[in-house]
Coordinates of C-alpha atoms in Angstrom, one line a residue:
M3 CA -43.0 3.9 21.0
A4 CA -42.3 7.4 19.3
T5 CA -42.7 9.0 22.6
K6 CA -40.2 6.7 24.3
A7 CA -37.7 7.1 21.4
A8 CA -38.2 10.9 21.7
M9 CA -37.4 10.8 25.4
R10 CA -34.2 8.6 25.0
L11 CA -32.6 11.1 22.6
P12 CA -32.2 14.0 25.0
I13 CA -31.0 11.7 27.7
A14 CA -28.4 10.1 25.3
S15 CA -27.1 13.5 24.2
S16 CA -27.1 14.7 27.8
K17 CA -25.0 11.7 28.8
A18 CA -22.4 12.4 25.9
A19 CA -22.0 16.0 26.8
L20 CA -21.4 15.0 30.4
V21 CA -18.6 12.6 29.3
F22 CA -16.9 15.3 27.3
N23 CA -17.3 17.9 29.9
A24 CA -15.8 15.6 32.6
A25 CA -12.8 14.9 30.3
A26 CA -12.3 18.5 29.8
R27 CA -12.6 19.6 33.3
R28 CA -10.5 16.7 34.7
T29 CA -7.2 18.7 33.9
L30 CA -8.5 22.2 34.7
F31 CA -10.2 21.5 37.9
T32 CA -8.6 18.4 39.4
S33 CA -9.5 19.5 42.9
Q34 CA -13.3 19.6 42.1
Q35 CA -13.5 16.6 39.8
N36 CA -15.8 14.4 41.9
S37 CA -18.3 17.1 42.8
V38 CA -18.8 18.4 39.3
F39 CA -19.2 14.8 38.0
H40 CA -21.8 13.9 40.6
S41 CA -23.8 17.2 40.2
S42 CA -23.8 16.9 36.3
R43 CA -26.0 13.8 36.7
A44 CA -28.9 15.7 38.1
T45 CA -28.4 19.0 36.0
P46 CA -26.5 18.8 32.7
A47 CA -23.7 21.3 32.5
P48 CA -23.5 23.8 29.7
F49 CA -21.2 23.0 26.8
F50 CA -17.6 24.6 26.5
S51 CA -16.7 26.6 23.5
K52 CA -14.8 24.6 20.8
P53 CA -11.5 26.3 21.2
A54 CA -11.5 25.7 24.9
L55 CA -12.3 22.0 24.5
Q56 CA -9.6 21.5 21.9
K57 CA -7.0 23.2 24.2
S58 CA -8.1 21.0 27.1
F59 CA -8.0 17.8 25.1
R60 CA -4.5 18.6 23.9
R61 CA -3.2 19.3 27.5
S62 CA -4.9 16.1 28.7
Y63 CA -3.7 14.0 25.9
A64 CA -0.1 15.3 26.3
D65 CA -0.2 14.5 30.0
A66 CA -1.5 11.0 29.3
V67 CA 0.6 10.0 26.3
S68 CA 4.0 11.9 26.4
P69 CA 6.8 10.0 28.5
K70 CA 8.8 11.8 31.2
P71 CA 12.2 12.9 29.6
K72 CA 14.9 10.4 30.2
R73 CA 17.9 11.7 32.1
R74 CA 19.9 8.6 32.4
A75 CA 21.6 8.8 29.0
R76 CA 22.2 12.5 29.4
R77 CA 23.8 11.8 32.9
F78 CA 26.0 9.0 31.4
F79 CA 27.3 11.3 28.7
R80 CA 27.9 14.0 31.1
W81 CA 30.0 11.9 33.4
T82 CA 31.8 10.3 30.5
W83 CA 32.9 13.6 29.3
R84 CA 34.0 14.7 32.8
L85 CA 36.1 11.5 33.0
I86 CA 37.6 12.1 29.7
Y87 CA 38.4 15.8 30.6
L88 CA 40.0 14.8 34.0
S89 CA 42.0 12.0 32.3
A90 CA 43.3 14.4 29.7
I91 CA 44.4 16.9 32.5
G92 CA 46.0 14.1 34.5
G93 CA 47.8 12.7 31.4
T94 CA 49.1 16.1 30.6
A95 CA 50.3 16.8 34.1
Y96 CA 52.0 13.3 34.1
L97 CA 53.8 14.0 30.8
A98 CA 54.9 17.4 32.0
N99 CA 56.3 15.9 35.2
T100 CA 58.1 13.1 33.3
I101 CA 59.7 15.6 30.8
Y102 CA 60.7 17.9 33.7
S103 CA 62.3 14.9 35.6
L104 CA 64.1 13.9 32.5
R105 CA 65.5 17.4 31.8
T106 CA 66.3 18.2 35.5
P107 CA 67.7 15.0 37.2
N108 CA 68.3 15.0 40.9
D109 CA 71.8 15.4 42.5
Q110 CA 73.6 12.1 42.7
V111 CA 75.2 10.6 45.8
E112 CA 79.1 10.6 45.4
A113 CA 81.0 7.4 45.4
D114 CA 81.9 5.8 48.7
P115 CA 85.5 4.3 48.8
R116 CA 84.4 1.8 51.5
K117 CA 82.1 0.1 49.0
K118 CA 83.0 -2.5 46.3
S119 CA 83.8 -1.4 42.9
L120 CA 81.6 -3.0 40.2
V121 CA 83.0 -2.7 36.6
I122 CA 80.6 -3.3 33.7
L123 CA 82.0 -3.9 30.2
G124 CA 79.7 -2.9 27.3
T125 CA 76.6 -0.8 26.7
G126 CA 74.4 -3.3 24.8
W127 CA 71.2 -5.0 25.9
G128 CA 72.6 -6.9 28.8
A129 CA 74.6 -4.0 30.3
V130 CA 71.9 -1.4 29.9
S131 CA 69.2 -3.7 31.4
L132 CA 71.5 -4.3 34.4
L133 CA 72.2 -0.6 34.8
K134 CA 68.5 0.3 34.6
K135 CA 67.6 -2.0 37.6
L136 CA 70.7 -1.8 39.6
D137 CA 70.7 0.2 42.8
T138 CA 73.9 2.2 42.2
E139 CA 74.1 3.3 45.9
N140 CA 75.3 -0.2 46.9
Y141 CA 78.4 -0.1 44.7
N142 CA 80.9 2.2 43.0
V143 CA 79.9 1.5 39.5
T144 CA 82.1 2.0 36.5
V145 CA 81.0 1.4 32.8
I146 CA 83.5 0.9 30.0
S147 CA 82.6 0.8 26.4
P148 CA 83.8 2.3 23.0
R149 CA 80.2 2.9 22.2
N150 CA 78.8 5.8 24.2
F151 CA 75.1 5.0 23.4
F152 CA 72.6 2.2 23.6
L153 CA 71.6 0.9 20.2
F154 CA 68.0 -0.6 19.7
T155 CA 69.3 -3.2 17.3
P156 CA 65.9 -4.9 16.2
L157 CA 65.2 -1.7 14.2
L158 CA 68.7 -1.5 12.6
P159 CA 67.7 -3.0 9.3
S160 CA 65.1 -0.3 8.9
C161 CA 68.0 2.3 9.1
T162 CA 69.7 0.9 5.9
T163 CA 66.9 2.1 3.6
G164 CA 65.9 5.3 5.5
T165 CA 62.7 3.9 6.9
I166 CA 64.0 4.9 10.4
E167 CA 66.6 7.6 11.0
H168 CA 69.4 6.0 12.9
R169 CA 69.4 8.7 15.7
S170 CA 65.9 7.6 16.5
I171 CA 67.2 4.2 17.8
M172 CA 70.1 5.6 19.8
E173 CA 70.1 6.5 23.5
P174 CA 73.1 8.2 25.1
V175 CA 74.6 6.2 28.0
R176 CA 75.5 9.5 29.9
N177 CA 71.6 10.2 30.0
I178 CA 70.9 6.8 31.5
L179 CA 73.6 7.1 33.9
R180 CA 72.8 10.5 35.0
H181 CA 69.3 9.4 36.2
K182 CA 70.8 6.9 38.7
K183 CA 70.7 7.7 42.4
A184 CA 74.5 7.4 42.9
T185 CA 77.3 8.6 40.5
V186 CA 78.3 6.1 37.8
K187 CA 81.7 6.7 36.1
Y188 CA 81.9 6.1 32.3
Y189 CA 85.0 5.6 30.1
E190 CA 84.8 5.6 26.4
A191 CA 87.3 3.0 25.7
E192 CA 87.8 -0.5 24.6
A193 CA 88.7 -3.3 27.1
T194 CA 92.0 -4.9 25.7
K195 CA 92.7 -7.3 28.6
I196 CA 91.2 -8.8 31.8
D197 CA 93.7 -9.8 34.5
Y198 CA 91.9 -12.1 36.7
E199 CA 94.6 -12.5 39.2
K200 CA 95.4 -8.8 39.7
K201 CA 91.6 -7.9 39.3
V202 CA 92.3 -5.0 36.8
V203 CA 90.9 -4.3 33.3
S204 CA 93.3 -2.7 30.8
I205 CA 91.6 -0.2 28.6
N206 CA 92.5 1.8 25.5
D207 CA 91.2 4.9 24.1
D208 CA 90.5 4.4 20.3
S209 CA 88.6 7.6 19.6
E210 CA 89.9 10.0 16.9
V211 CA 90.5 12.7 19.4
K212 CA 93.2 11.5 21.8
G213 CA 94.9 13.1 25.0
D214 CA 98.1 12.5 26.6
M215 CA 96.8 9.5 28.4
T216 CA 95.3 6.8 25.9
S217 CA 95.7 3.6 28.0
T218 CA 95.3 2.7 31.6
E219 CA 94.0 0.1 34.1
V220 CA 90.8 0.0 36.0
P221 CA 90.6 -2.2 39.2
F222 CA 87.5 -4.1 40.1
D223 CA 86.1 -6.2 43.0
M224 CA 83.2 -7.4 40.8
L225 CA 83.2 -7.5 36.9
V226 CA 80.4 -8.0 34.4
V227 CA 81.5 -8.9 30.9
S228 CA 78.8 -7.9 28.4
V229 CA 81.0 -7.1 25.4
G230 CA 78.8 -8.9 22.9
A231 CA 80.4 -10.7 19.8
E232 CA 81.9 -9.7 16.5
N233 CA 80.9 -10.8 13.1
A234 CA 81.9 -14.3 12.1
T235 CA 83.4 -14.9 8.7
F236 CA 84.1 -18.7 9.2
G237 CA 87.4 -18.3 7.7
I238 CA 86.0 -17.6 4.3
P239 CA 88.5 -15.6 2.1
G240 CA 87.3 -12.1 1.1
V241 CA 84.3 -11.8 3.4
R242 CA 85.8 -9.1 5.7
E243 CA 87.3 -7.2 2.8
H244 CA 84.3 -7.1 0.5
S245 CA 81.2 -7.6 2.7
C246 CA 79.0 -5.2 4.6
F247 CA 78.1 -6.3 8.1
L248 CA 74.9 -5.3 10.1
K249 CA 75.7 -4.8 13.9
E250 CA 76.4 -1.1 14.3
V251 CA 75.1 2.2 13.1
G252 CA 78.2 2.7 11.0
D253 CA 77.2 -0.7 9.2
A254 CA 73.9 0.6 8.4
Q255 CA 75.1 3.9 7.1
Q256 CA 77.7 2.1 5.0
I257 CA 75.0 -0.1 3.4
R258 CA 72.7 2.8 2.7
K259 CA 75.6 4.6 0.8
R260 CA 76.5 1.4 -1.0
I261 CA 72.9 0.9 -2.2
M262 CA 72.7 4.3 -3.8
D263 CA 76.3 4.0 -5.2
C264 CA 75.2 0.8 -7.0
V265 CA 72.1 2.4 -8.5
E266 CA 74.1 5.5 -9.7
T267 CA 76.8 3.4 -11.1
A268 CA 74.5 1.3 -12.9
S269 CA 72.9 4.4 -14.4
F270 CA 76.2 5.6 -15.6
K271 CA 76.4 6.4 -19.4
D272 CA 77.4 3.5 -21.7
Q273 CA 77.2 1.0 -18.9
S274 CA 76.9 -2.6 -20.3
D275 CA 73.8 -4.6 -19.6
E276 CA 75.8 -7.4 -18.0
E277 CA 77.5 -5.0 -15.6
R278 CA 74.1 -3.2 -14.9
K279 CA 72.6 -6.4 -13.8
R280 CA 75.6 -7.3 -11.6
L281 CA 75.6 -3.8 -9.9
L282 CA 71.9 -4.1 -9.2
H283 CA 72.0 -7.7 -7.7
M284 CA 71.8 -7.3 -4.0
V285 CA 72.8 -10.5 -2.1
V286 CA 72.1 -11.1 1.6
V287 CA 73.9 -14.0 3.3
G288 CA 72.1 -15.3 6.3
G289 CA 68.5 -16.5 6.7
G290 CA 67.9 -15.4 10.3
P291 CA 65.8 -12.5 11.3
T292 CA 68.3 -9.9 10.5
G293 CA 68.9 -11.1 7.1
V294 CA 65.3 -11.7 6.3
E295 CA 64.3 -8.2 7.7
F296 CA 67.0 -6.5 5.7
A297 CA 66.0 -8.3 2.4
G298 CA 62.4 -7.2 3.0
E299 CA 63.3 -3.7 3.8
L300 CA 65.5 -3.4 0.7
Q301 CA 62.8 -4.7 -1.6
D302 CA 60.4 -2.2 -0.1
F303 CA 62.7 0.5 -0.7
F304 CA 63.0 -0.4 -4.4
E305 CA 59.3 -0.8 -4.8
Q306 CA 58.3 2.4 -3.0
D307 CA 61.2 4.7 -3.8
L308 CA 64.0 3.6 -6.3
K309 CA 61.5 2.3 -9.0
K310 CA 60.0 5.8 -9.0
W311 CA 63.1 7.8 -8.8
V312 CA 65.1 5.6 -11.4
P313 CA 62.7 3.8 -13.7
D314 CA 65.4 2.5 -15.9
I315 CA 66.7 0.0 -13.2
T316 CA 63.1 -1.7 -12.8
K317 CA 63.9 -4.8 -14.9
D318 CA 67.5 -5.4 -13.5
F319 CA 67.1 -4.7 -9.8
H320 CA 67.0 -8.0 -7.9
V321 CA 67.5 -9.3 -4.3
T322 CA 68.8 -12.7 -3.3
L323 CA 68.8 -14.4 0.1
V324 CA 71.4 -17.0 0.6
E325 CA 71.1 -19.5 3.5
A326 CA 73.2 -22.7 4.3
L327 CA 70.4 -24.4 6.2
P328 CA 67.4 -26.0 4.5
N329 CA 65.1 -23.1 5.3
V330 CA 65.1 -19.5 6.5
L331 CA 64.1 -18.4 10.1
P332 CA 64.8 -21.7 11.7
M333 CA 63.6 -20.6 15.0
F334 CA 60.1 -20.1 13.8
S335 CA 57.4 -22.7 13.2
K336 CA 57.0 -24.5 9.8
Q337 CA 53.8 -22.7 9.1
L338 CA 55.5 -19.2 9.4
I339 CA 58.6 -20.4 7.4
D340 CA 56.4 -21.5 4.5
Y341 CA 54.5 -18.2 4.7
T342 CA 57.7 -16.2 4.6
E343 CA 59.0 -18.1 1.6
S344 CA 55.7 -17.6 -0.3
T345 CA 55.7 -13.9 0.6
F346 CA 59.3 -13.5 -0.7
K347 CA 58.3 -15.3 -3.8
E348 CA 55.4 -12.7 -4.4
E349 CA 57.8 -10.0 -3.7
S350 CA 60.3 -11.5 -6.3
I351 CA 63.0 -12.1 -3.7
S352 CA 65.0 -15.2 -4.5
I353 CA 65.8 -17.6 -1.6
R354 CA 68.8 -19.9 -2.1
T355 CA 68.7 -22.4 0.8
K356 CA 71.4 -25.2 1.1
T357 CA 73.9 -22.8 -0.3
M358 CA 77.3 -22.3 1.4
V359 CA 79.6 -19.4 0.3
K360 CA 83.2 -20.6 -0.2
N361 CA 84.9 -17.6 -1.5
V362 CA 84.2 -13.7 -2.1
T363 CA 85.7 -11.4 -4.5
D364 CA 85.0 -7.9 -5.2
K365 CA 82.4 -8.7 -8.0
Y366 CA 81.1 -12.1 -7.3
I367 CA 80.8 -14.9 -4.7
E368 CA 81.5 -18.6 -5.2
A369 CA 78.9 -20.7 -3.4
E370 CA 78.3 -24.5 -3.2
F371 CA 74.7 -25.5 -3.8
T372 CA 73.3 -28.8 -2.7
K373 CA 70.9 -30.1 -5.2
P374 CA 67.7 -32.2 -4.3
D375 CA 69.5 -35.4 -5.2
G376 CA 72.2 -34.6 -2.7
T377 CA 75.0 -33.7 -5.2
K378 CA 76.7 -30.4 -5.0
S379 CA 77.8 -27.9 -7.5
L380 CA 79.9 -24.8 -7.4
E381 CA 78.5 -21.7 -9.1
K382 CA 79.5 -18.0 -9.3
M383 CA 77.0 -15.3 -8.2
P384 CA 77.8 -11.7 -9.3
Y385 CA 76.7 -8.9 -6.9
G386 CA 76.8 -5.2 -6.5
L387 CA 76.1 -5.2 -2.7
L388 CA 76.9 -8.2 -0.4
V389 CA 75.5 -8.0 3.2
W390 CA 76.9 -10.6 5.6
A391 CA 74.3 -11.2 8.4
T392 CA 75.2 -14.5 9.9
G393 CA 77.3 -15.8 12.6
N394 CA 79.0 -14.6 15.9
A395 CA 82.6 -14.8 16.8
V396 CA 84.4 -14.3 20.2
R397 CA 86.0 -11.0 20.7
P398 CA 89.8 -11.0 21.4
V399 CA 89.4 -9.7 25.0
V400 CA 87.1 -12.7 25.7
K401 CA 89.6 -15.1 24.1
D402 CA 92.3 -13.8 26.4
L403 CA 90.2 -14.3 29.6
M404 CA 89.3 -17.8 28.4
A405 CA 93.0 -18.6 28.0
Q406 CA 93.7 -17.7 31.6
L407 CA 91.0 -20.0 33.1
P408 CA 91.5 -23.7 33.0
A409 CA 87.7 -24.2 33.3
Q410 CA 87.3 -22.6 30.0
K411 CA 89.7 -24.8 28.0
D412 CA 86.9 -26.7 26.2
S413 CA 84.9 -23.6 25.3
R414 CA 85.1 -22.2 21.6
R415 CA 82.1 -20.0 21.3
G416 CA 82.4 -17.8 24.5
L417 CA 82.5 -17.8 28.3
L418 CA 81.0 -20.8 30.0
V419 CA 78.7 -19.7 33.0
N420 CA 76.8 -21.5 35.7
E421 CA 73.2 -21.1 36.6
Y422 CA 73.9 -17.8 38.3
L423 CA 75.8 -16.5 35.2
V424 CA 79.2 -16.6 37.1
V425 CA 82.1 -17.4 34.7
K426 CA 83.3 -20.9 35.4
G427 CA 86.6 -20.8 37.0
T428 CA 86.1 -17.4 38.8
E429 CA 84.3 -16.1 41.9
N430 CA 83.8 -12.5 41.0
I431 CA 83.2 -12.3 37.2
W432 CA 79.9 -12.6 35.5
A433 CA 79.1 -12.8 31.8
I434 CA 75.9 -11.9 30.0
G435 CA 74.8 -11.6 26.4
D436 CA 76.4 -12.9 23.2
C437 CA 79.8 -13.4 24.9
A438 CA 78.4 -15.9 27.4
I439 CA 77.3 -19.5 26.8
A440 CA 74.1 -20.2 28.8
N441 CA 72.4 -22.7 26.7
Y442 CA 70.2 -20.0 25.1
A443 CA 70.1 -18.4 21.7
P444 CA 72.2 -15.2 21.5
T445 CA 69.4 -12.8 21.2
A446 CA 68.6 -9.4 22.7
Q447 CA 65.7 -10.8 24.7
V448 CA 68.0 -13.3 26.4
A449 CA 70.7 -10.6 27.1
S450 CA 68.0 -8.3 28.6
Q451 CA 66.6 -10.8 30.9
E452 CA 70.1 -11.8 32.0
G453 CA 70.9 -8.2 32.8
A454 CA 67.9 -7.8 34.9
F455 CA 68.6 -11.0 36.7
L456 CA 72.1 -9.8 37.6
A457 CA 70.6 -6.5 38.9
R458 CA 68.4 -8.4 41.3
L459 CA 71.2 -10.6 42.4
F460 CA 73.6 -7.7 43.1
N461 CA 70.8 -5.9 44.9
S462 CA 70.3 -9.0 47.0
L463 CA 74.0 -9.4 47.7
A464 CA 74.2 -5.8 48.9
K465 CA 71.2 -6.3 51.2
T466 CA 72.7 -9.5 52.6
E467 CA 76.0 -7.8 53.3
T468 CA 74.1 -4.8 55.0
I469 CA 72.1 -7.2 57.2
N470 CA 75.1 -9.3 58.2
N471 CA 76.9 -6.2 59.4
E472 CA 73.9 -5.1 61.3
L473 CA 73.6 -8.6 63.0
A474 CA 77.3 -8.5 63.8
N475 CA 77.0 -5.0 65.5
L476 CA 73.8 -6.2 67.2
S477 CA 75.6 -9.3 68.5
E478 CA 78.3 -7.2 70.2
A479 CA 75.7 -4.8 71.6
Q480 CA 73.6 -7.6 73.3
E481 CA 76.7 -8.9 75.1
K482 CA 76.9 -5.5 76.8
A483 CA 73.1 -5.0 77.3
S484 CA 70.9 -6.3 80.1
G485 CA 67.2 -6.5 80.9
N486 CA 64.7 -4.9 78.5
D487 CA 67.5 -3.6 76.2
R488 CA 68.8 -7.1 75.6
T489 CA 65.2 -8.3 74.9
E490 CA 64.8 -5.6 72.4
I491 CA 68.0 -6.4 70.6
F492 CA 67.1 -10.1 70.5
A493 CA 63.8 -9.1 68.8
T494 CA 65.6 -7.0 66.3
M495 CA 68.1 -9.7 65.5
K496 CA 65.3 -12.2 65.0
A497 CA 63.6 -9.9 62.5
L498 CA 66.9 -9.3 60.6
Q499 CA 67.5 -13.0 60.3
K500 CA 64.1 -13.5 58.9
S501 CA 64.7 -10.8 56.4
L502 CA 68.0 -12.3 55.5
R503 CA 66.4 -15.7 54.7
R504 CA 63.9 -13.9 52.5
V505 CA 66.6 -12.0 50.6
K506 CA 68.7 -15.2 50.1
Q507 CA 65.8 -16.9 48.3
I508 CA 66.8 -15.6 44.9
G509 CA 67.0 -18.6 42.6
P510 CA 69.2 -19.4 39.6
F511 CA 68.6 -17.6 36.1
E512 CA 65.6 -18.9 34.2
Y513 CA 64.9 -17.6 30.7
S514 CA 61.3 -16.8 29.7
H515 CA 60.8 -16.8 26.0
Q516 CA 58.3 -14.2 25.0
G517 CA 58.2 -15.1 21.4
S518 CA 59.9 -14.2 18.1
L519 CA 59.0 -11.4 15.5
A520 CA 60.4 -10.7 12.0
Y521 CA 59.4 -8.2 9.2
I522 CA 59.2 -9.9 5.8
G523 CA 58.4 -6.8 3.6
S524 CA 55.3 -5.5 1.9
E525 CA 54.1 -4.4 5.4
K526 CA 53.9 -7.9 6.5
A527 CA 55.5 -9.6 9.5
V528 CA 55.5 -13.0 11.2
A529 CA 55.2 -13.6 14.9
D530 CA 55.7 -16.7 17.0
V531 CA 54.5 -15.6 20.4
N532 CA 54.0 -17.7 23.6
W533 CA 50.4 -17.5 24.6
L534 CA 49.1 -19.1 27.8
T535 CA 50.2 -22.8 27.6
G536 CA 51.1 -22.8 23.9
N537 CA 52.4 -20.8 21.0
F538 CA 50.5 -18.4 18.8
A539 CA 51.7 -18.3 15.2
S540 CA 50.5 -15.4 13.0
G541 CA 51.6 -13.7 9.7
G542 CA 50.3 -10.7 7.6
T543 CA 49.6 -7.1 7.9
L544 CA 48.0 -7.2 11.2
T545 CA 51.1 -9.0 12.5
F546 CA 53.1 -6.2 11.0
L547 CA 51.2 -3.6 13.1
F548 CA 51.8 -5.8 16.2
W549 CA 55.4 -6.1 15.3
R550 CA 55.8 -2.3 15.0
S551 CA 53.8 -1.4 18.0
A552 CA 55.7 -4.0 20.0
Y553 CA 59.1 -2.7 19.1
L554 CA 58.1 0.9 19.5
S555 CA 56.6 0.4 22.9
R556 CA 59.6 -1.6 24.0
Y557 CA 62.0 1.2 22.7
F558 CA 60.3 4.0 24.3
G559 CA 60.0 2.2 27.7
F560 CA 63.5 0.7 27.7
P561 CA 66.2 3.1 28.8

């Protein structure tokens, strides 16, 4: 038994040595692995030194365990960086090309006396939208307006408190016209009369600098009336004399000056408490988007600036919004109306609904308030600043044109138009914007879409006339032609007739409501936006960011 045990020990140790030796040699001598392994069974190989074994095991273990380096992630980031780099180069090149094109416009085609003359009155949303999309090579275009710039009116309330500088929302009309293919004439003048029978527009130069000629007449073949509307006072005494309106840049500047005058006068030495409260009471009449946005901007101006500059006025400064209807923002959903009213309450802005102004003096307004039980009471409301932001009235030039047309005798709020925006009772006059009655709200969104529609219509009319002239010439040519020439002419006429039918397919104007937005102060806004088949109502800080981004993107991309 002892002999058998003694015989097993050398054999076992020999086998262990063979295993270790084979593992070590597997990496070093891969080409001779099988021959060494088989020969070691007959004659045990000598042991390697300890350092050599450790080194061999480390290399063998590393080859067996360590994974191959992953190159996919590195490749992904490398291509992503290349894409970003190329996009940055492309974007820079595009921006540089755009700036160059704006600074160096191409030469324009001169007016052709054989073409029809198209006269556009106004430089508002409707007129500029029309000019932007109109192919001016088809007509001799003339623009007449006392305002030589386009004004981005949705951001006008922000100019009253300095949130936005007024020059930032103005675009020179000359710059817009200079980038058209054909020459467009512009006269800084006010249209005083439209003579439909004679087809002329009487204009008058109302600028401070006048020349020898201050009034003249401009003939037209086609006329687009886009003069907008003026502020409505509803016949209330004292409104025009004592109120500040909010339609033009001059109005915003006047309001801005009046706010600071009220603050400084209230801080005057020995001013009574009652007079201080009156001077620091800011009243806004009109619960539409303009009035609501101005009230919010004014309260922000007080909270962020005035209260820090003049701490003494903190307890007396107050903003009140007056609205004749039962609630503010009537075009928004009930949910957003409630949210606006609760936000105003948090901001300490008073809302006086069902309140109608009856009289305005230099220091107070008389308003009729309807109580919950239906009874009415008259009260006086002292003010330092009164902003009138409600109602539109027809301009005198529009009233005069309406008086010339029997089809307009029943109209009171503007020019009645058909589904193609043609003024009823005329054939060659179109009206868009606030001066036209097209069963839509008088908003910038409506006017912009009307102007774009007229551009498509006029472009289509020009193409139709061109095709008809070509067809007439081909008709004469085919009478004199014969054989293959006549066949070719017939094929050309057939193609032109098909193109003519396609051009004439333009339908009547259809307004597409994109939604309503309004800023309500404290960096909050409300939005009632069309989404798929329904409306999406939202309010709060995120909506404010959407409101600002929507208007800024719209502004930078408009003219």
